[in-house]
Amino acid sequence: MKVLTSNREKVRSTGKVQAAPRTNNKALYGLTGIAFLLLVWQSLSMIFGQMVVSSPLTTLNALILLASEKSTWSYILITFKRLIAGLLFGSVIGLGLGIASGLNQKIKLMLEPLRWVALTIPAIVIAIVAMLWLGMGNAQVIFVVTVIIAPVTYINTVEGLLALDEKLIEMGRAFNLSKKMFLTEIYLPGIGSSVMAGLTLTVGMGVRVVVLSELMGAQDGIGSAFSTAWTHLDTPEIFAWILISLTLMGILEFGILLPIRSRIMRWKVQSE
Amino acid sequence: MIRFSNVSKSLGGLSVLSNLSFEIKTKEFITILGPSGIGKTTILRLITGSIKPDSGSVTVTESKIGYIFQEPRLLPWRTAYENISLGLRAGGMDKKKAYNTALKWMERLGLKGFENYYPAQLSGGMMQRVSIGRALAVEPDILLMDEPFSHLDMELKISLLSMLEDILDEYRTTVVYVTHDMLEALRLSDRILKMLPGHNMEKLDINDREAVIHNFISDFIRTPAG
C-alpha cells in the first residue's frame, strides 16, 4: 500500500499544550471579579446601613442560621424540583416546536404569533394568570417557568437549524440518510451549540421566574421564604436567600449544564 | 445504467439543462467535462434524485450511490471513522460492523491512527480522503465525483488520483466524474461527455486520442488569455 501522507499533509494542532495556563488565567480573572463584587457589596452596606444592605459577614451569619433549619433545605429542594421540571418541559417543548418550525416554513409561520405572545407578556402577568387557572403551588410555578423558557429554546433551535450548512443536508440526501439519521447525525448535533447557549440563558431566567412565581403564589419554596423574610423586614435573611438562589443557579449551570455542554460540544473543544 | 432522456432543468429561473440526452453503461467510467456553471453538478444531483427534472426523464437502474463532493462535506461533530461509516449505517448496516468496515477503509486510505480525529483536526487532503472513504465504503454501484481534487494542490491531487485509480481498478464500478480538466479526463475515463455553452453536448471517444487532444488544443487556443 502506498504511503499517502505528503509533507504538506500535517495534522492541525489540537491546542492541548496551551490549555493549562489559559485555564489558570480564567480562574484568576474570575476570582478577581468575585473579590470586586464583595468589595462593592461591603461598601454599599457601609454607606446605606445594615437595614438596607446587609453586609457580607452578617449575611453569612444569617446563612449559617438558615442552614441549621430543616425547613430551609426542604424549601431549596422544592424550588429545585420545580425549576428542573419547568426547565425540562420548557426545553422539550421549545426544542420540539423549534425543530418542526426550522424544517417546515408553514409551521414556523403558524407558530410565530404564539412565540411573539409568549415572549412579550411579562413574567409577572403570566404568574398572575397561572394563579387564576391553576391555583397556588407546584402546577402554577412549573407552568410559568415552562411558558417563559419554551420560546427562548424555540428561537435558539430555529436559528440553529437555519444556520445549518445546506451542503451537509445535501450530503445527507445523496447518501440516502433516513429521517431518524438526519435528526441524530445532522440536525441535533448541528443545533447543539445554539441550543446550549439558549439553555445557559434560560437557567438564569428560570431561577428568577420560579422565585417570582413562588413569591406570588406558593406556600413553600425559596420565593415563599423571601416573602416571609420581607414581611419580617429581616434584611440579612433576604440577602442569605439571594445567596442560596445564586448557588442554585451555579449548581444548575456549572454542575449540570456545563458537563452536558462539554459532552455535546466535545468535537468543537478538541478541534480548537 | 444511467439514462437521461430529453432532460430539462431550470434553477432559480435560469435554464441549466435543455433537452439533454445521454446514456452511461454499467461499470463505465465517464467524465463530464465543461466550464464552471454549465450544469455538470446539476447532472449529478439529478442522478442522486435530490432534484427532479422539469421535463424528460432520468433513469438510474442501480441503487447504491457513493458521492465525492468538491469539498469534503464531513460532519464536523463526528470523528473520521464515524464519517466514513455514515453511508454504511444509512444502508442499514449495524453500528459495530459499519465501524469495522470504516476502520478497514481508513487503513486502505492511509489514515490509520487518525480514526478518532475530528475533521477540523485533519489537513485538507486527509479530509478529502475521509470523504473518498465514505463514498467507497458503501461499495457503490455508481460513484459520483464532483471535481473532488479541484481545491487541492498539484502534489496532493496527483497522489489522491493515483490512489483512486488503484482502488477503482480493484472495485470496478460505474463512475461519473465531473471536471473541467481535460488531462484528468483523458487519464481516467472510458468516455468523455463535453458540455458546451448553449445546452449542447459533445461526445468524445477516448480511443481516438488524436481527436480528443485536437479538441483540447482548439479549446485552449479559443480561451481568452487572463
Coordinates of C-alpha atoms in Angstrom, one line a residue:
Chain A
M1 CA 0.0 0.0 0.0
K2 CA 1.2 3.5 -0.8
V3 CA 2.2 5.9 1.9
L4 CA -0.1 8.8 1.0
T5 CA 0.8 11.4 3.6
S6 CA 2.8 14.1 1.9
N7 CA 4.9 16.6 3.6
R8 CA 2.2 19.1 3.2
E9 CA -0.4 16.9 4.9
K10 CA 0.3 17.8 8.5
V11 CA -2.4 17.3 11.1
R12 CA -3.6 20.5 12.6
S13 CA -2.7 21.4 16.2
T14 CA -5.0 20.2 18.9
G15 CA -4.1 23.2 21.1
K16 CA -3.8 20.9 24.2
V17 CA -0.4 22.3 25.1
Q18 CA -1.7 25.8 25.8
A19 CA -4.8 24.7 27.6
A20 CA -3.4 24.7 31.2
P21 CA -2.2 28.4 31.5
R22 CA -5.4 29.6 29.9
T23 CA -7.5 27.8 32.5
N24 CA -5.4 29.3 35.3
N25 CA -5.8 32.8 33.9
K26 CA -9.6 32.3 33.6
A27 CA -9.8 31.3 37.3
L28 CA -7.7 34.3 38.3
Y29 CA -9.9 36.7 36.4
G30 CA -13.0 35.0 37.9
L31 CA -11.7 35.3 41.5
T32 CA -10.8 39.0 40.9
G33 CA -14.4 39.6 39.7
I34 CA -15.8 37.9 42.8
A35 CA -13.5 40.0 45.1
F36 CA -14.6 43.2 43.3
L37 CA -18.3 42.3 43.9
L38 CA -17.7 41.6 47.6
L39 CA -15.9 44.9 47.9
V40 CA -18.8 46.8 46.3
W41 CA -21.3 44.9 48.5
Q42 CA -19.4 45.8 51.7
S43 CA -19.1 49.4 50.6
L44 CA -22.9 49.7 49.9
S45 CA -23.6 48.1 53.2
M46 CA -21.4 50.7 55.0
I47 CA -22.9 53.6 53.0
F48 CA -26.6 52.6 53.4
G49 CA -26.6 50.7 56.6
Q50 CA -27.4 47.0 57.5
M51 CA -31.2 47.6 57.3
V52 CA -31.0 48.4 53.6
V53 CA -27.9 46.3 52.5
S54 CA -26.9 43.5 54.8
S55 CA -23.1 43.2 54.9
P56 CA -21.3 40.0 53.6
L57 CA -20.4 38.9 57.2
T58 CA -24.0 39.5 58.6
T59 CA -25.4 37.6 55.5
L60 CA -23.0 34.8 56.2
N61 CA -24.2 34.5 59.8
A62 CA -27.9 34.5 58.6
L63 CA -26.9 31.8 56.1
I64 CA -25.4 29.6 58.8
L65 CA -28.5 30.1 60.9
L66 CA -30.8 29.2 57.9
A67 CA -28.6 26.1 57.1
S68 CA -29.3 24.7 60.6
E69 CA -33.1 24.8 60.0
K70 CA -34.7 21.8 58.4
S71 CA -37.3 23.9 56.5
T72 CA -34.6 25.7 54.6
W73 CA -33.4 22.5 52.9
S74 CA -36.9 21.4 52.2
Y75 CA -37.7 24.8 50.6
I76 CA -34.5 24.6 48.5
L77 CA -35.4 21.1 47.3
I78 CA -39.0 22.1 46.4
T79 CA -37.7 25.1 44.4
F80 CA -35.1 22.9 42.7
K81 CA -37.6 20.3 41.7
R82 CA -40.0 23.0 40.3
L83 CA -37.1 24.6 38.4
I84 CA -35.9 21.3 36.9
A85 CA -39.5 20.4 35.9
G86 CA -40.1 23.8 34.3
L87 CA -36.8 23.8 32.5
L88 CA -37.3 20.3 31.2
F89 CA -40.9 21.0 30.0
G90 CA -39.9 24.3 28.5
S91 CA -36.8 22.9 26.8
V92 CA -38.5 19.9 25.4
I93 CA -41.5 21.9 24.1
G94 CA -39.2 24.6 22.7
L95 CA -36.9 22.1 21.1
G96 CA -39.7 20.0 19.6
L97 CA -41.6 23.0 18.1
G98 CA -38.3 24.6 17.1
I99 CA -37.3 21.6 15.1
A100 CA -40.7 21.4 13.5
S101 CA -40.5 25.1 12.6
G102 CA -36.9 25.0 11.4
L103 CA -37.8 22.2 9.0
N104 CA -41.2 23.4 7.9
Q105 CA -41.8 27.1 6.9
K106 CA -45.6 26.7 7.3
I107 CA -45.4 25.5 10.9
K108 CA -42.9 28.4 11.6
L109 CA -45.4 30.9 10.2
M110 CA -48.2 29.4 12.3
L111 CA -46.2 29.4 15.5
E112 CA -44.9 32.9 15.0
P113 CA -47.9 34.7 16.8
L114 CA -47.7 32.3 19.7
R115 CA -43.9 32.9 20.0
W116 CA -44.5 36.6 19.9
V117 CA -47.2 36.5 22.6
A118 CA -45.1 34.2 24.9
L119 CA -42.1 36.5 24.6
T120 CA -43.9 39.7 25.0
I121 CA -46.1 39.1 28.0
P122 CA -44.3 40.0 31.2
A123 CA -43.4 37.1 33.6
I124 CA -45.5 38.6 36.4
V125 CA -48.6 38.7 34.2
I126 CA -48.1 35.0 33.3
A127 CA -47.7 34.2 37.1
I128 CA -51.0 36.0 37.9
V129 CA -52.9 34.2 35.1
A130 CA -51.4 30.9 36.2
M131 CA -52.6 31.5 39.8
L132 CA -56.1 32.1 38.4
W133 CA -56.0 29.0 36.3
L134 CA -54.0 26.5 38.4
G135 CA -54.2 27.9 41.9
M136 CA -51.1 28.2 44.1
G137 CA -48.3 25.6 44.3
N138 CA -46.4 23.3 42.0
A139 CA -48.5 23.4 38.9
Q140 CA -48.6 27.2 38.8
V141 CA -44.8 27.6 39.3
I142 CA -43.9 24.9 36.7
F143 CA -46.4 26.4 34.2
V144 CA -44.9 29.9 34.5
V145 CA -41.3 28.6 34.1
T146 CA -42.3 26.5 31.1
V147 CA -44.1 29.4 29.4
I148 CA -41.0 31.6 29.9
I149 CA -38.4 29.0 28.9
A150 CA -40.1 27.4 25.8
P151 CA -39.9 30.4 23.5
V152 CA -36.2 31.1 24.2
T153 CA -35.3 27.4 23.5
Y154 CA -37.6 27.6 20.4
I155 CA -35.9 30.6 19.0
N156 CA -32.4 29.1 19.5
T157 CA -33.4 25.9 17.9
V158 CA -34.9 27.6 14.8
E159 CA -31.9 29.8 14.5
G160 CA -29.6 26.8 14.9
L161 CA -31.4 24.9 12.1
L162 CA -31.4 27.9 9.8
A163 CA -27.7 28.4 10.3
L164 CA -27.0 24.7 9.4
D165 CA -24.8 24.2 6.4
E166 CA -27.1 23.4 3.4
K167 CA -24.2 21.3 1.9
L168 CA -24.4 18.9 4.8
I169 CA -28.1 18.4 4.2
E170 CA -27.4 17.8 0.5
M171 CA -24.7 15.3 1.5
G172 CA -27.2 13.5 3.8
R173 CA -29.7 13.3 0.9
A174 CA -27.0 11.9 -1.5
F175 CA -26.2 9.2 1.0
N176 CA -29.9 8.5 1.5
L177 CA -30.0 9.1 5.2
S178 CA -33.2 8.1 6.9
K179 CA -35.3 10.8 8.8
K180 CA -34.0 9.4 12.1
M181 CA -30.4 9.6 10.9
F182 CA -30.9 13.2 9.6
L183 CA -32.1 14.1 13.1
T184 CA -29.4 12.3 15.1
E185 CA -26.5 12.8 12.7
I186 CA -27.1 16.3 11.3
Y187 CA -29.9 18.3 12.9
L188 CA -29.4 17.7 16.6
P189 CA -25.6 17.9 16.6
G190 CA -25.8 20.9 14.3
I191 CA -28.0 22.9 16.6
G192 CA -26.2 21.8 19.8
S193 CA -24.1 25.0 20.1
S194 CA -27.1 27.3 19.6
V195 CA -29.4 25.3 21.9
M196 CA -26.9 25.0 24.7
A197 CA -26.3 28.8 24.5
G198 CA -30.1 29.2 24.9
L199 CA -30.2 26.8 27.8
T200 CA -27.5 28.7 29.7
L201 CA -29.5 31.8 29.3
T202 CA -32.7 30.1 30.4
V203 CA -31.2 28.7 33.6
G204 CA -30.8 32.2 34.9
M205 CA -34.2 33.2 33.7
G206 CA -35.7 30.0 35.2
V207 CA -34.3 30.8 38.7
R208 CA -35.7 34.3 38.6
V209 CA -39.1 33.2 37.3
V210 CA -39.5 30.3 39.8
V211 CA -38.7 32.6 42.7
L212 CA -41.1 35.3 41.5
S213 CA -43.9 32.7 41.0
E214 CA -43.3 31.3 44.4
L215 CA -43.2 34.7 46.0
M216 CA -46.7 35.5 44.5
G217 CA -48.5 32.2 44.7
A218 CA -46.8 29.4 46.8
Q219 CA -46.8 28.4 50.4
D220 CA -43.3 26.9 50.2
G221 CA -40.1 27.2 48.2
I222 CA -37.4 29.9 48.1
G223 CA -39.8 32.6 46.9
S224 CA -42.1 31.9 49.8
A225 CA -39.1 32.2 52.2
F226 CA -38.3 35.6 50.6
S227 CA -41.8 36.7 51.2
T228 CA -41.6 35.7 54.9
A229 CA -38.3 37.4 55.4
W230 CA -39.6 40.6 53.7
T231 CA -42.7 40.6 55.9
H232 CA -40.4 40.5 59.0
L233 CA -38.1 43.1 57.4
D234 CA -35.2 40.6 58.0
T235 CA -32.6 42.0 55.6
P236 CA -29.8 39.6 56.4
E237 CA -32.2 36.7 55.8
I238 CA -33.3 38.2 52.4
F239 CA -29.6 38.5 51.4
A240 CA -29.0 35.0 52.6
W241 CA -31.8 33.7 50.4
I242 CA -30.3 35.7 47.5
L243 CA -27.0 33.8 48.0
I244 CA -28.9 30.5 48.1
S245 CA -30.7 31.4 44.8
L246 CA -27.3 32.2 43.2
T247 CA -25.9 28.9 44.5
L248 CA -28.8 27.1 43.0
M249 CA -28.2 28.8 39.7
G250 CA -24.5 27.9 39.9
I251 CA -25.2 24.2 40.6
L252 CA -27.5 24.1 37.6
E253 CA -25.1 26.0 35.3
F254 CA -21.8 24.5 36.3
G255 CA -22.9 21.2 37.8
I256 CA -25.4 20.1 35.2
L257 CA -25.4 22.3 32.1
L258 CA -21.6 22.7 31.7
P259 CA -20.9 18.9 31.7
I260 CA -23.7 18.3 29.2
R261 CA -22.4 21.2 27.1
S262 CA -18.8 19.7 27.3
R263 CA -20.1 16.3 26.2
I264 CA -22.2 17.7 23.3
M265 CA -19.5 20.2 22.1
R266 CA -16.6 17.8 22.7
W267 CA -15.8 17.9 18.9
K268 CA -15.5 21.7 19.0
V269 CA -13.2 21.8 22.0
Q270 CA -10.9 19.1 20.6
S271 CA -10.9 20.9 17.2
E272 CA -9.8 24.2 18.7
Chain B
M1 CA -27.1 2.1 -16.2
I2 CA -28.0 5.7 -16.2
R3 CA -30.1 7.3 -18.9
F4 CA -31.0 10.9 -19.5
S5 CA -33.9 11.4 -22.0
N6 CA -34.6 14.9 -23.1
V7 CA -33.9 16.3 -19.6
S8 CA -34.5 20.0 -19.0
K9 CA -33.9 21.7 -15.7
S10 CA -34.1 25.3 -14.5
L11 CA -32.7 26.5 -11.2
G12 CA -33.7 29.9 -9.8
G13 CA -35.4 30.8 -13.1
L14 CA -32.3 30.1 -15.1
S15 CA -32.3 27.3 -17.7
V16 CA -29.4 25.0 -16.7
L17 CA -30.1 21.9 -18.9
S18 CA -32.2 21.7 -22.0
N19 CA -33.3 18.5 -23.8
L20 CA -30.2 16.7 -22.6
S21 CA -29.9 13.0 -23.6
F22 CA -27.2 10.5 -23.0
E23 CA -26.6 7.1 -21.6
I24 CA -23.9 5.7 -19.3
K25 CA -23.4 1.9 -19.3
T26 CA -22.8 -0.2 -16.1
K27 CA -19.2 -0.1 -15.0
E28 CA -18.3 2.6 -17.4
F29 CA -16.0 5.4 -16.3
I30 CA -17.4 8.6 -17.8
T31 CA -16.1 12.1 -17.5
I32 CA -18.4 15.1 -17.8
L33 CA -16.2 17.9 -18.9
G34 CA -17.1 21.6 -19.2
P35 CA -16.5 25.0 -17.7
S36 CA -17.9 26.1 -14.4
G37 CA -21.6 26.9 -14.1
I38 CA -22.6 24.9 -17.2
G39 CA -24.7 22.4 -15.3
K40 CA -22.3 19.5 -14.5
T41 CA -23.2 19.3 -10.8
T42 CA -26.9 19.5 -11.7
I43 CA -26.5 16.3 -13.7
L44 CA -25.0 14.6 -10.6
R45 CA -27.9 15.9 -8.4
L46 CA -30.4 14.6 -10.9
I47 CA -28.7 11.2 -10.7
T48 CA -29.0 11.1 -6.9
G49 CA -32.6 12.2 -7.1
S50 CA -32.0 15.1 -4.8
I51 CA -33.6 17.3 -7.6
K52 CA -36.1 16.3 -10.2
P53 CA -36.1 17.2 -13.9
D54 CA -38.6 19.8 -15.1
S55 CA -39.2 17.7 -18.2
G56 CA -37.8 14.5 -19.6
S57 CA -36.7 11.5 -17.5
V58 CA -33.7 10.3 -15.6
T59 CA -33.4 6.5 -15.3
V60 CA -31.0 5.0 -12.8
T61 CA -31.1 1.2 -12.6
E62 CA -28.6 0.8 -9.7
S63 CA -29.5 2.0 -6.2
K64 CA -26.3 2.2 -4.2
I65 CA -24.7 5.6 -4.9
G66 CA -21.4 7.0 -3.5
Y67 CA -20.8 10.7 -3.8
I68 CA -17.5 12.5 -3.5
F69 CA -18.1 16.2 -3.4
Q70 CA -15.9 19.1 -4.4
E71 CA -15.3 19.9 -0.7
P72 CA -15.2 17.1 1.8
R73 CA -18.6 17.9 3.4
L74 CA -17.8 15.9 6.6
L75 CA -19.9 16.1 9.7
P76 CA -17.7 18.3 11.9
W77 CA -19.1 16.7 15.1
R78 CA -18.3 13.1 14.0
T79 CA -14.8 11.6 14.0
A80 CA -13.1 10.4 10.8
Y81 CA -14.2 6.8 11.1
E82 CA -17.7 7.8 12.1
N83 CA -17.9 9.9 9.0
I84 CA -16.8 7.0 6.8
S85 CA -19.4 4.7 8.4
L86 CA -22.2 7.2 7.7
G87 CA -23.3 5.8 4.4
L88 CA -22.9 2.2 5.6
R89 CA -25.2 2.9 8.5
A90 CA -27.7 4.7 6.2
G91 CA -27.7 1.5 4.2
G92 CA -28.9 -0.5 7.3
M93 CA -25.6 -2.0 8.4
D94 CA -25.3 -2.3 12.2
K95 CA -23.1 0.2 14.0
K96 CA -20.3 -2.2 15.0
K97 CA -20.0 -3.7 11.6
A98 CA -20.1 -0.3 9.9
Y99 CA -17.3 1.0 12.2
N100 CA -15.2 -2.1 11.5
T101 CA -15.6 -1.6 7.8
A102 CA -14.8 2.1 8.2
L103 CA -11.6 1.2 10.0
K104 CA -10.5 -1.1 7.1
W105 CA -11.1 1.8 4.7
M106 CA -9.1 4.2 6.9
E107 CA -6.2 1.8 6.7
R108 CA -6.6 1.4 2.9
L109 CA -6.6 5.2 2.5
G110 CA -3.5 5.7 4.7
L111 CA -5.4 7.2 7.6
K112 CA -4.6 4.7 10.2
G113 CA -4.1 6.3 13.6
F114 CA -6.4 9.2 12.8
E115 CA -9.7 7.3 13.4
N116 CA -10.7 9.4 16.4
Y117 CA -9.7 12.7 14.9
Y118 CA -12.4 15.3 14.1
P119 CA -12.4 16.8 10.6
A120 CA -11.1 20.1 11.9
Q121 CA -8.0 18.4 13.2
L122 CA -7.2 16.9 9.8
S123 CA -5.5 18.5 6.8
G124 CA -7.5 19.3 3.6
G125 CA -6.1 16.2 1.8
M126 CA -6.9 14.0 4.8
M127 CA -10.4 15.3 4.9
Q128 CA -10.9 14.6 1.2
R129 CA -9.6 11.1 1.8
V130 CA -12.2 10.5 4.5
S131 CA -14.8 11.8 2.1
I132 CA -13.5 9.3 -0.5
G133 CA -13.6 6.6 2.1
R134 CA -17.2 7.5 2.9
A135 CA -18.2 7.1 -0.7
L136 CA -16.3 3.9 -1.4
A137 CA -17.1 2.1 1.8
V138 CA -20.7 1.6 0.7
E139 CA -19.3 -0.3 -2.3
P140 CA -21.4 1.8 -4.6
D141 CA -22.9 0.7 -7.9
I142 CA -22.5 4.2 -9.1
L143 CA -19.7 6.5 -7.9
L144 CA -20.3 10.2 -8.5
M145 CA -17.3 12.6 -8.2
D146 CA -17.8 16.3 -8.4
E147 CA -14.3 17.9 -9.1
P148 CA -13.1 16.3 -5.8
F149 CA -9.5 17.5 -6.2
S150 CA -10.0 20.9 -7.6
H151 CA -9.2 22.8 -4.4
L152 CA -6.1 20.7 -3.6
D153 CA -2.5 21.5 -4.6
M154 CA -0.9 19.6 -7.5
E155 CA 1.2 17.3 -5.4
L156 CA -1.8 16.1 -3.3
K157 CA -4.0 16.0 -6.3
I158 CA -1.7 13.6 -8.2
S159 CA -1.3 11.4 -5.0
L160 CA -5.0 11.1 -4.5
L161 CA -5.7 10.5 -8.2
S162 CA -3.2 7.6 -8.2
M163 CA -4.8 6.2 -5.0
L164 CA -8.3 6.4 -6.5
E165 CA -7.1 4.8 -9.8
D166 CA -5.7 1.9 -7.8
I167 CA -8.9 1.4 -5.8
L168 CA -11.1 1.7 -8.9
D169 CA -9.0 -0.9 -10.7
E170 CA -9.9 -3.2 -7.7
Y171 CA -13.5 -2.2 -7.2
R172 CA -14.7 -1.7 -10.8
T173 CA -18.0 0.3 -10.7
T174 CA -19.9 2.9 -12.8
V175 CA -18.2 6.2 -12.3
V176 CA -19.4 9.7 -13.3
Y177 CA -16.6 12.1 -12.9
V178 CA -17.2 15.8 -13.2
T179 CA -14.2 18.0 -14.0
H180 CA -13.0 20.9 -16.2
D181 CA -9.6 19.4 -16.5
M182 CA -9.1 17.7 -19.9
L183 CA -5.9 15.9 -18.8
E184 CA -7.7 14.3 -15.8
A185 CA -10.5 13.2 -18.1
L186 CA -8.0 11.6 -20.6
R187 CA -6.2 9.8 -17.8
L188 CA -9.2 8.3 -16.1
S189 CA -12.2 7.8 -18.4
D190 CA -13.6 5.4 -20.9
R191 CA -15.6 8.1 -22.5
I192 CA -15.9 11.9 -22.2
L193 CA -19.1 14.0 -22.4
K194 CA -18.2 17.5 -23.1
M195 CA -20.8 20.1 -22.2
L196 CA -20.7 23.2 -24.4
P197 CA -22.4 26.6 -23.9
G198 CA -25.9 26.8 -25.4
H199 CA -27.0 23.5 -23.9
N200 CA -25.0 21.4 -26.3
M201 CA -23.1 18.2 -25.5
E202 CA -20.2 16.7 -27.5
K203 CA -19.3 13.0 -27.0
L204 CA -15.6 12.3 -27.3
D205 CA -14.3 8.9 -28.0
I206 CA -11.3 8.3 -25.7
N207 CA -9.8 5.7 -28.0
D208 CA -9.4 8.4 -30.7
R209 CA -6.9 10.3 -28.6
E210 CA -5.7 12.3 -31.5
A211 CA -9.2 13.8 -32.0
V212 CA -9.5 14.4 -28.2
I213 CA -6.2 16.2 -28.0
H214 CA -7.0 18.2 -31.1
N215 CA -10.3 19.2 -29.4
F216 CA -8.4 20.2 -26.2
I217 CA -5.8 22.3 -28.2
S218 CA -8.7 24.0 -30.1
D219 CA -10.3 24.9 -26.8
F220 CA -7.0 26.2 -25.4
I221 CA -6.5 28.4 -28.4
R222 CA -10.0 29.8 -28.2
T223 CA -9.8 30.5 -24.5
P224 CA -9.0 34.2 -24.0
A225 CA -5.8 34.9 -22.0
G226 CA -6.1 36.0 -18.4

